[in-house]
PDB file of C-alpha atoms and ligand atoms in Angstrom:
ATOM      1  CA  MET Y 710     133.368 164.422  26.735  1.00  0.00           C
ATOM      2  CA  PHE Y 711     130.296 163.443  26.345  1.00  0.00           C
ATOM      3  CA  PRO Y 712     128.176 159.297  28.008  1.00  0.00           C
ATOM      4  CA  ASN Y 713     127.131 157.256  25.716  1.00  0.00           C
ATOM      5  CA  GLU Y 714     123.075 156.949  26.377  1.00  0.00           C
ATOM      6  CA  LEU Y 715     123.073 153.344  27.373  1.00  0.00           C
ATOM      7  CA  GLU Y 716     125.652 154.729  29.683  1.00  0.00           C
ATOM      8  CA  ALA Y 717     123.794 157.339  31.286  1.00  0.00           C
ATOM      9  CA  ARG Y 718     121.502 155.130  31.665  1.00  0.00           C
ATOM     10  CA  LYS Y 719     122.582 152.590  34.370  1.00  0.00           C
ATOM     11  CA  GLN Y 720     124.288 155.659  35.856  1.00  0.00           C
ATOM     12  CA  ILE Y 721     121.128 157.380  36.512  1.00  0.00           C
ATOM     13  CA  VAL Y 722     119.363 153.587  37.914  1.00  0.00           C
ATOM     14  CA  LEU Y 723     122.465 153.025  39.484  1.00  0.00           C
ATOM     15  CA  TYR Y 724     122.302 156.529  41.521  1.00  0.00           C
ATOM     16  CA  SER Y 725     118.045 156.687  41.723  1.00  0.00           C
ATOM     17  CA  LYS Y 726     118.474 153.382  43.299  1.00  0.00           C
ATOM     18  CA  LYS Y 727     121.641 155.286  46.019  1.00  0.00           C
ATOM     19  CA  VAL Y 728     119.714 157.956  46.765  1.00  0.00           C
ATOM     20  CA  HIS Y 729     116.470 156.220  47.502  1.00  0.00           C
ATOM     21  CA  ALA Y 730     118.441 154.001  50.291  1.00  0.00           C
ATOM     22  CA  ALA Y 731     120.351 156.746  51.889  1.00  0.00           C
ATOM     23  CA  GLY Y 732     116.941 158.517  52.663  1.00  0.00           C
ATOM     24  CA  LEU Y 733     117.430 161.605  50.830  1.00  0.00           C
ATOM     25  CA  VAL Y 734     113.949 161.499  48.476  1.00  0.00           C
ATOM     26  CA  CYS Y 735     110.558 161.020  49.290  1.00  0.00           C
ATOM     27  CA  ALA Y 736     107.590 158.575  47.641  1.00  0.00           C
ATOM     28  CA  THR Y 737     108.167 160.105  44.026  1.00  0.00           C
ATOM     29  CA  ASP Y 738     110.360 163.450  45.036  1.00  0.00           C
ATOM     30  CA  GLY Y 739     113.648 164.324  43.481  1.00  0.00           C
ATOM     31  CA  ASN Y 740     115.275 163.655  39.912  1.00  0.00           C
ATOM     32  CA  LEU Y 741     118.742 163.401  38.511  1.00  0.00           C
ATOM     33  CA  SER Y 742     120.324 163.820  34.955  1.00  0.00           C
ATOM     34  CA  VAL Y 743     122.432 164.044  32.769  1.00  0.00           C
ATOM     35  CA  ARG Y 744     124.077 166.073  30.169  1.00  0.00           C
ATOM     36  CA  LEU Y 745     123.865 163.792  26.847  1.00  0.00           C
ATOM     37  CA  ASP Y 746     125.464 166.539  24.374  1.00  0.00           C
ATOM     38  CA  GLU Y 747     124.545 170.312  24.100  1.00  0.00           C
ATOM     39  CA  HIS Y 748     120.884 170.726  22.992  1.00  0.00           C
ATOM     40  CA  HIS Y 749     120.053 167.334  25.060  1.00  0.00           C
ATOM     41  CA  VAL Y 750     119.467 166.008  28.862  1.00  0.00           C
ATOM     42  CA  LEU Y 751     118.510 162.413  30.056  1.00  0.00           C
ATOM     43  CA  ILE Y 752     116.665 163.034  32.661  1.00  0.00           C
ATOM     44  CA  THR Y 753     114.306 161.294  35.301  1.00  0.00           C
ATOM     45  CA  PRO Y 754     110.841 160.605  34.501  1.00  0.00           C
ATOM     46  CA  SER Y 755     107.688 162.038  36.338  1.00  0.00           C
ATOM     47  CA  SER Y 756     105.615 159.545  39.075  1.00  0.00           C
ATOM     48  CA  LEU Y 757     108.041 156.787  38.963  1.00  0.00           C
ATOM     49  CA  ARG Y 758     109.670 156.342  42.864  1.00  0.00           C
ATOM     50  CA  LYS Y 759     113.284 156.212  43.181  1.00  0.00           C
ATOM     51  CA  GLU Y 760     113.726 153.013  43.665  1.00  0.00           C
ATOM     52  CA  ASP Y 761     111.726 151.413  40.866  1.00  0.00           C
ATOM     53  CA  MET Y 762     113.887 153.565  38.164  1.00  0.00           C
ATOM     54  CA  HIS Y 763     115.011 150.637  35.477  1.00  0.00           C
ATOM     55  CA  ILE Y 764     116.442 151.338  31.972  1.00  0.00           C
ATOM     56  CA  GLU Y 765     113.488 152.310  29.389  1.00  0.00           C
ATOM     57  CA  ALA Y 766     112.776 154.963  31.678  1.00  0.00           C
ATOM     58  CA  PRO Y 767     114.493 158.430  31.546  1.00  0.00           C
ATOM     59  CA  VAL Y 768     113.594 160.258  29.500  1.00  0.00           C
ATOM     60  CA  ILE Y 769     116.045 162.799  26.335  1.00  0.00           C
ATOM     61  CA  ILE Y 770     114.326 166.676  26.686  1.00  0.00           C
ATOM     62  CA  ASP Y 771     116.098 169.208  24.928  1.00  0.00           C
ATOM     63  CA  MET Y 772     117.561 172.610  25.810  1.00  0.00           C
ATOM     64  CA  ASN Y 773     113.177 174.135  26.326  1.00  0.00           C
ATOM     65  CA  GLY Y 774     112.360 171.363  28.378  1.00  0.00           C
ATOM     66  CA  GLU Y 775     109.994 169.171  25.674  1.00  0.00           C
ATOM     67  CA  PRO Y 776     110.514 165.609  25.847  1.00  0.00           C
ATOM     68  CA  VAL Y 777     111.870 164.058  22.536  1.00  0.00           C
ATOM     69  CA  GLY Y 778     111.145 161.010  20.454  1.00  0.00           C
ATOM     70  CA  ASP Y 779     109.712 160.629  23.257  1.00  0.00           C
ATOM     71  CA  THR Y 780     105.933 161.058  24.737  1.00  0.00           C
ATOM     72  CA  ARG Y 781     106.720 160.584  28.390  1.00  0.00           C
ATOM     73  CA  ARG Y 782     106.507 163.509  30.735  1.00  0.00           C
ATOM     74  CA  PRO Y 783     109.999 164.194  31.988  1.00  0.00           C
ATOM     75  CA  SER Y 784     109.858 165.492  35.825  1.00  0.00           C
ATOM     76  CA  THR Y 785     108.995 168.318  37.233  1.00  0.00           C
ATOM     77  CA  GLU Y 786     111.565 170.364  38.046  1.00  0.00           C
ATOM     78  CA  HIS Y 787     113.094 169.661  34.866  1.00  0.00           C
ATOM     79  CA  LYS Y 788     113.784 172.855  34.759  1.00  0.00           C
ATOM     80  CA  VAL Y 789     115.799 173.167  37.927  1.00  0.00           C
ATOM     81  CA  HIS Y 790     117.660 171.094  35.928  1.00  0.00           C
ATOM     82  CA  LEU Y 791     118.215 173.114  32.332  1.00  0.00           C
ATOM     83  CA  GLU Y 792     118.765 175.847  34.810  1.00  0.00           C
ATOM     84  CA  ALA Y 793     121.380 174.172  36.413  1.00  0.00           C
ATOM     85  CA  TYR Y 794     122.948 173.214  32.568  1.00  0.00           C
ATOM     86  CA  ARG Y 795     122.668 176.435  31.083  1.00  0.00           C
ATOM     87  CA  GLN Y 796     124.745 178.141  34.058  1.00  0.00           C
ATOM     88  CA  ARG Y 797     127.276 175.732  34.547  1.00  0.00           C
ATOM     89  CA  PRO Y 798     128.401 175.027  30.750  1.00  0.00           C
ATOM     90  CA  ASP Y 799     131.401 172.845  33.485  1.00  0.00           C
ATOM     91  CA  VAL Y 800     128.363 170.438  34.511  1.00  0.00           C
ATOM     92  CA  MET Y 801     127.632 166.804  33.250  1.00  0.00           C
ATOM     93  CA  ALA Y 802     124.961 165.155  36.110  1.00  0.00           C
ATOM     94  CA  VAL Y 803     122.456 167.428  38.893  1.00  0.00           C
ATOM     95  CA  ILE Y 804     121.068 166.092  41.076  1.00  0.00           C
ATOM     96  CA  HIS Y 805     117.422 167.388  43.023  1.00  0.00           C
ATOM     97  CA  ALA Y 806     117.071 165.352  46.194  1.00  0.00           C
ATOM     98  CA  HIS Y 807     115.353 165.981  48.858  1.00  0.00           C
ATOM     99  CA  PRO Y 808     117.598 165.876  52.244  1.00  0.00           C
ATOM    100  CA  PRO Y 809     115.070 165.949  55.108  1.00  0.00           C
ATOM    101  CA  LYS Y 810     117.598 166.937  57.593  1.00  0.00           C
ATOM    102  CA  ALA Y 811     119.162 169.374  55.177  1.00  0.00           C
ATOM    103  CA  ILE Y 812     115.857 171.199  54.895  1.00  0.00           C
ATOM    104  CA  ALA Y 813     115.351 171.454  57.452  1.00  0.00           C
ATOM    105  CA  PHE Y 814     117.590 173.875  58.293  1.00  0.00           C
ATOM    106  CA  THR Y 815     116.048 175.877  55.895  1.00  0.00           C
ATOM    107  CA  ILE Y 816     113.071 176.341  57.442  1.00  0.00           C
ATOM    108  CA  ALA Y 817     113.946 177.031  61.035  1.00  0.00           C
ATOM    109  CA  GLU Y 818     115.635 179.318  58.623  1.00  0.00           C
ATOM    110  CA  ALA Y 819     118.536 177.794  61.117  1.00  0.00           C
ATOM    111  CA  PRO Y 820     122.669 179.265  58.994  1.00  0.00           C
ATOM    112  CA  LEU Y 821     123.312 176.221  57.070  1.00  0.00           C
ATOM    113  CA  ASP Y 822     125.936 177.941  56.044  1.00  0.00           C
ATOM    114  CA  THR Y 823     127.856 177.069  59.149  1.00  0.00           C
ATOM    115  CA  CYS Y 824     131.431 175.553  58.064  1.00  0.00           C
ATOM    116  CA  ILE Y 825     131.844 172.624  60.445  1.00  0.00           C
ATOM    117  CA  LEU Y 826     134.016 169.662  59.009  1.00  0.00           C
ATOM    118  CA  PRO Y 827     137.910 170.312  57.068  1.00  0.00           C
ATOM    119  CA  GLU Y 828     136.181 168.013  54.197  1.00  0.00           C
ATOM    120  CA  VAL Y 829     132.873 170.523  53.497  1.00  0.00           C
ATOM    121  CA  VAL Y 830     135.521 173.656  54.662  1.00  0.00           C
ATOM    122  CA  VAL Y 831     137.499 171.766  51.361  1.00  0.00           C
ATOM    123  CA  THR Y 832     134.938 170.760  49.197  1.00  0.00           C
ATOM    124  CA  LEU Y 833     131.459 172.383  49.184  1.00  0.00           C
ATOM    125  CA  GLY Y 834     132.252 175.855  51.153  1.00  0.00           C
ATOM    126  CA  SER Y 835     129.542 177.745  52.473  1.00  0.00           C
ATOM    127  CA  ILE Y 836     126.213 175.926  51.337  1.00  0.00           C
ATOM    128  CA  PRO Y 837     124.306 178.724  49.581  1.00  0.00           C
ATOM    129  CA  VAL Y 838     120.074 178.567  50.160  1.00  0.00           C
ATOM    130  CA  ALA Y 839     117.984 180.558  47.165  1.00  0.00           C
ATOM    131  CA  PRO Y 840     114.655 182.042  48.845  1.00  0.00           C
ATOM    132  CA  TYR Y 841     111.115 179.615  48.960  1.00  0.00           C
ATOM    133  CA  ALA Y 842     109.919 179.893  45.411  1.00  0.00           C
ATOM    134  CA  THR Y 843     106.837 177.524  44.573  1.00  0.00           C
ATOM    135  CA  PRO Y 844     108.101 174.023  42.814  1.00  0.00           C
ATOM    136  CA  SER Y 845     107.083 172.883  39.658  1.00  0.00           C
ATOM    137  CA  THR Y 846     107.042 177.152  38.018  1.00  0.00           C
ATOM    138  CA  ASP Y 847     109.473 179.334  36.465  1.00  0.00           C
ATOM    139  CA  ASP Y 848     110.673 181.324  39.852  1.00  0.00           C
ATOM    140  CA  LEU Y 849     111.980 178.188  41.408  1.00  0.00           C
ATOM    141  CA  PRO Y 850     115.437 178.144  38.723  1.00  0.00           C
ATOM    142  CA  ALA Y 851     115.139 181.491  38.500  1.00  0.00           C
ATOM    143  CA  SER Y 852     115.547 181.666  42.412  1.00  0.00           C
ATOM    144  CA  MET Y 853     118.643 179.591  42.192  1.00  0.00           C
ATOM    145  CA  GLY Y 854     120.370 180.366  38.913  1.00  0.00           C
ATOM    146  CA  GLU Y 855     123.189 182.641  40.655  1.00  0.00           C
ATOM    147  CA  LEU Y 856     123.985 179.906  43.365  1.00  0.00           C
ATOM    148  CA  ILE Y 857     124.583 177.405  41.135  1.00  0.00           C
ATOM    149  CA  ARG Y 858     126.392 179.517  39.540  1.00  0.00           C
ATOM    150  CA  ARG Y 859     128.845 180.134  42.710  1.00  0.00           C
ATOM    151  CA  SER Y 860     128.661 176.345  44.081  1.00  0.00           C
ATOM    152  CA  ASP Y 861     127.998 172.956  43.163  1.00  0.00           C
ATOM    153  CA  ALA Y 862     125.681 172.357  45.766  1.00  0.00           C
ATOM    154  CA  VAL Y 863     122.715 174.459  46.897  1.00  0.00           C
ATOM    155  CA  MET Y 864     119.679 174.534  48.626  1.00  0.00           C
ATOM    156  CA  LEU Y 865     116.512 175.544  47.579  1.00  0.00           C
ATOM    157  CA  ALA Y 866     114.400 176.770  51.036  1.00  0.00           C
ATOM    158  CA  ARG Y 867     111.666 174.300  52.165  1.00  0.00           C
ATOM    159  CA  HIS Y 868     112.085 172.275  49.206  1.00  0.00           C
ATOM    160  CA  GLY Y 869     115.868 170.212  48.307  1.00  0.00           C
ATOM    161  CA  SER Y 870     118.879 170.795  46.919  1.00  0.00           C
ATOM    162  CA  VAL Y 871     121.188 170.363  43.612  1.00  0.00           C
ATOM    163  CA  THR Y 872     123.888 168.320  43.635  1.00  0.00           C
ATOM    164  CA  VAL Y 873     125.613 169.038  40.883  1.00  0.00           C
ATOM    165  CA  GLY Y 874     128.780 167.585  39.075  1.00  0.00           C
ATOM    166  CA  LEU Y 875     131.804 166.150  35.915  1.00  0.00           C
ATOM    167  CA  THR Y 876     129.112 162.913  36.636  1.00  0.00           C
ATOM    168  CA  LEU Y 877     126.289 161.704  38.924  1.00  0.00           C
ATOM    169  CA  ALA Y 878     128.898 160.064  41.068  1.00  0.00           C
ATOM    170  CA  ASP Y 879     130.081 163.747  41.322  1.00  0.00           C
ATOM    171  CA  ALA Y 880     127.029 165.289  42.286  1.00  0.00           C
ATOM    172  CA  PHE Y 881     125.569 162.438  44.668  1.00  0.00           C
ATOM    173  CA  LYS Y 882     129.084 162.442  46.882  1.00  0.00           C
ATOM    174  CA  LYS Y 883     128.115 166.423  46.960  1.00  0.00           C
ATOM    175  CA  LEU Y 884     124.701 165.336  47.787  1.00  0.00           C
ATOM    176  CA  GLU Y 885     125.731 162.891  50.844  1.00  0.00           C
ATOM    177  CA  LYS Y 886     127.778 165.738  52.262  1.00  0.00           C
ATOM    178  CA  LEU Y 887     125.664 167.964  52.169  1.00  0.00           C
ATOM    179  CA  GLU Y 888     123.168 165.299  54.094  1.00  0.00           C
ATOM    180  CA  HIS Y 889     125.590 165.046  56.661  1.00  0.00           C
ATOM    181  CA  ASN Y 890     126.831 168.086  57.711  1.00  0.00           C
ATOM    182  CA  ALA Y 891     123.097 168.578  58.479  1.00  0.00           C
ATOM    183  CA  GLU Y 892     123.201 166.256  60.407  1.00  0.00           C
ATOM    184  CA  ILE Y 893     126.131 166.253  62.372  1.00  0.00           C
ATOM    185  CA  LEU Y 894     125.335 170.329  62.847  1.00  0.00           C
ATOM    186  CA  ILE Y 895     122.287 169.444  64.354  1.00  0.00           C
ATOM    187  CA  TYR Y 896     123.111 166.877  67.535  1.00  0.00           C
ATOM    188  CA  ALA Y 897     126.197 169.217  67.387  1.00  0.00           C
ATOM    189  CA  ARG Y 898     123.289 171.784  68.995  1.00  0.00           C
ATOM    190  CA  ILE Y 899     121.307 169.889  70.483  1.00  0.00           C
ATOM    191  CA  LEU Y 900     125.067 169.484  73.125  1.00  0.00           C
ATOM    192  CA  GLY Y 901     125.586 172.898  73.247  1.00  0.00           C
ATOM    193  CA  GLY Y 902     126.130 174.657  69.981  1.00  0.00           C
ATOM    194  CA  ALA Y 903     128.775 174.672  67.234  1.00  0.00           C
ATOM    195  CA  LYS Y 904     132.432 175.538  67.686  1.00  0.00           C
ATOM    196  CA  PRO Y 905     133.036 177.453  64.459  1.00  0.00           C
ATOM    197  CA  PHE Y 906     137.138 177.190  62.613  1.00  0.00           C
ATOM    198  CA  SER Y 907     139.369 180.091  63.789  1.00  0.00           C
ATOM    199  CA  ARG Y 908     140.211 182.074  60.626  1.00  0.00           C
ATOM    200  CA  SER Y 909     143.576 180.352  60.305  1.00  0.00           C
ATOM    201  CA  GLN Y 910     141.710 177.141  60.456  1.00  0.00           C
ATOM    202  CA  LEU Y 911     140.179 177.570  57.699  1.00  0.00           C
ATOM    203  CA  GLU Y 912     142.756 179.878  55.546  1.00  0.00           C
ATOM    204  CA  GLU Y 913     144.774 176.437  56.691  1.00  0.00           C
ATOM    205  CA  LEU Y 914     141.838 174.069  54.400  1.00  0.00           C
ATOM    206  CA  GLU Y 915     140.398 176.026  52.049  1.00  0.00           C
ATOM    207  CA  ASN Y 916     144.873 176.597  51.036  1.00  0.00           C
ATOM    208  CA  LEU Y 917     144.247 173.044  50.099  1.00  0.00           C
ATOM    209  CA  ARG Y 918     141.964 173.301  47.757  1.00  0.00           C
ATOM    210  CA  GLU Y 919     144.918 174.553  45.900  1.00  0.00           C
ATOM    211  CA  PHE Y 920     147.342 172.285  47.048  1.00  0.00           C
ATOM    212  CA  TYR Y 921     144.732 168.743  45.770  1.00  0.00           C
ATOM    213  CA  SER Y 922     143.872 171.064  42.974  1.00  0.00           C
ATOM    214  CA  ILE Y 923     139.766 171.095  43.531  1.00  0.00           C
ATOM    215  CA  THR Y 924     138.325 173.107  40.914  1.00  0.00           C
ATOM    216  CA  ASN Y 925     134.326 172.693  41.108  1.00  0.00           C
ATOM    217  CA  ARG Y 926     132.547 175.723  42.747  1.00  0.00           C
ATOM    218  CA  THR Y 927     132.371 176.985  45.777  1.00  0.00           C
ATOM    219  CA  ILE Y 928     132.048 179.388  47.876  1.00  0.00           C
ATOM    220  CA  PRO Y 929     134.087 180.198  50.417  1.00  0.00           C
ATOM    221  CA  CYS Y 930     133.535 179.779  53.841  1.00  0.00           C
ATOM    222  CA  SER Y 931     134.091 182.920  55.145  1.00  0.00           C
ATOM    223  CA  GLY Y 932     132.212 182.080  59.445  1.00  0.00           C
ATOM    224  CA  GLY Y 933     135.505 181.426  61.774  1.00  0.00           C
ATOM    225  CA  LEU Y 934     137.020 184.435  64.785  1.00  0.00           C
TER     226      LEU Y 934
HETATM  227 ZN1   ZN V1825     111.858 168.810  44.408  1.00  0.00          ZN
END
């Protein structure tokens, strides 16, 4: 079911401030959107800090990225959002952020798909990284199209994250977990290395998805011993 526009605006304001407060975006980086219906998306505008988001600020765009009844420009990364909605008819909300620790993994080309935490194995699985593409170009959405079809959380190399869900709360939760996972992985490496789950431990965790009827899309963790 689609949200009404006022509720979608309130949610964008709420989660813009949360994304900023959590240190998951810098300056005017990042963008949040909600699908209003089959043909329209409400998205944060260009050049506004997320902490300063207000209810009139988000812009309605069509599926070609053109503003509807508005002269303001949507976020420059609206193409990433539209690609996610095109690839995933089930998705109702998208957050593109710049989580610093997870981005550092992509710059160091250190694997971020290491499954080390039980809840991440169950809810996010193996987090894929899309190859680098220049921001704002058509190459960027193209780089992640296939991955977002398979996973609700995707990293864009040297750039940021894309998390999707049924609501902004859902997409934000995945973003927080993605960054928390990266932070713990850094600490584990400082302390001598991240020891993997055994194959049977991984299988037991992945079976929990079925037990709890978790249906979000993940790439199963293939690591372990
Ligand atoms: Zn970005």
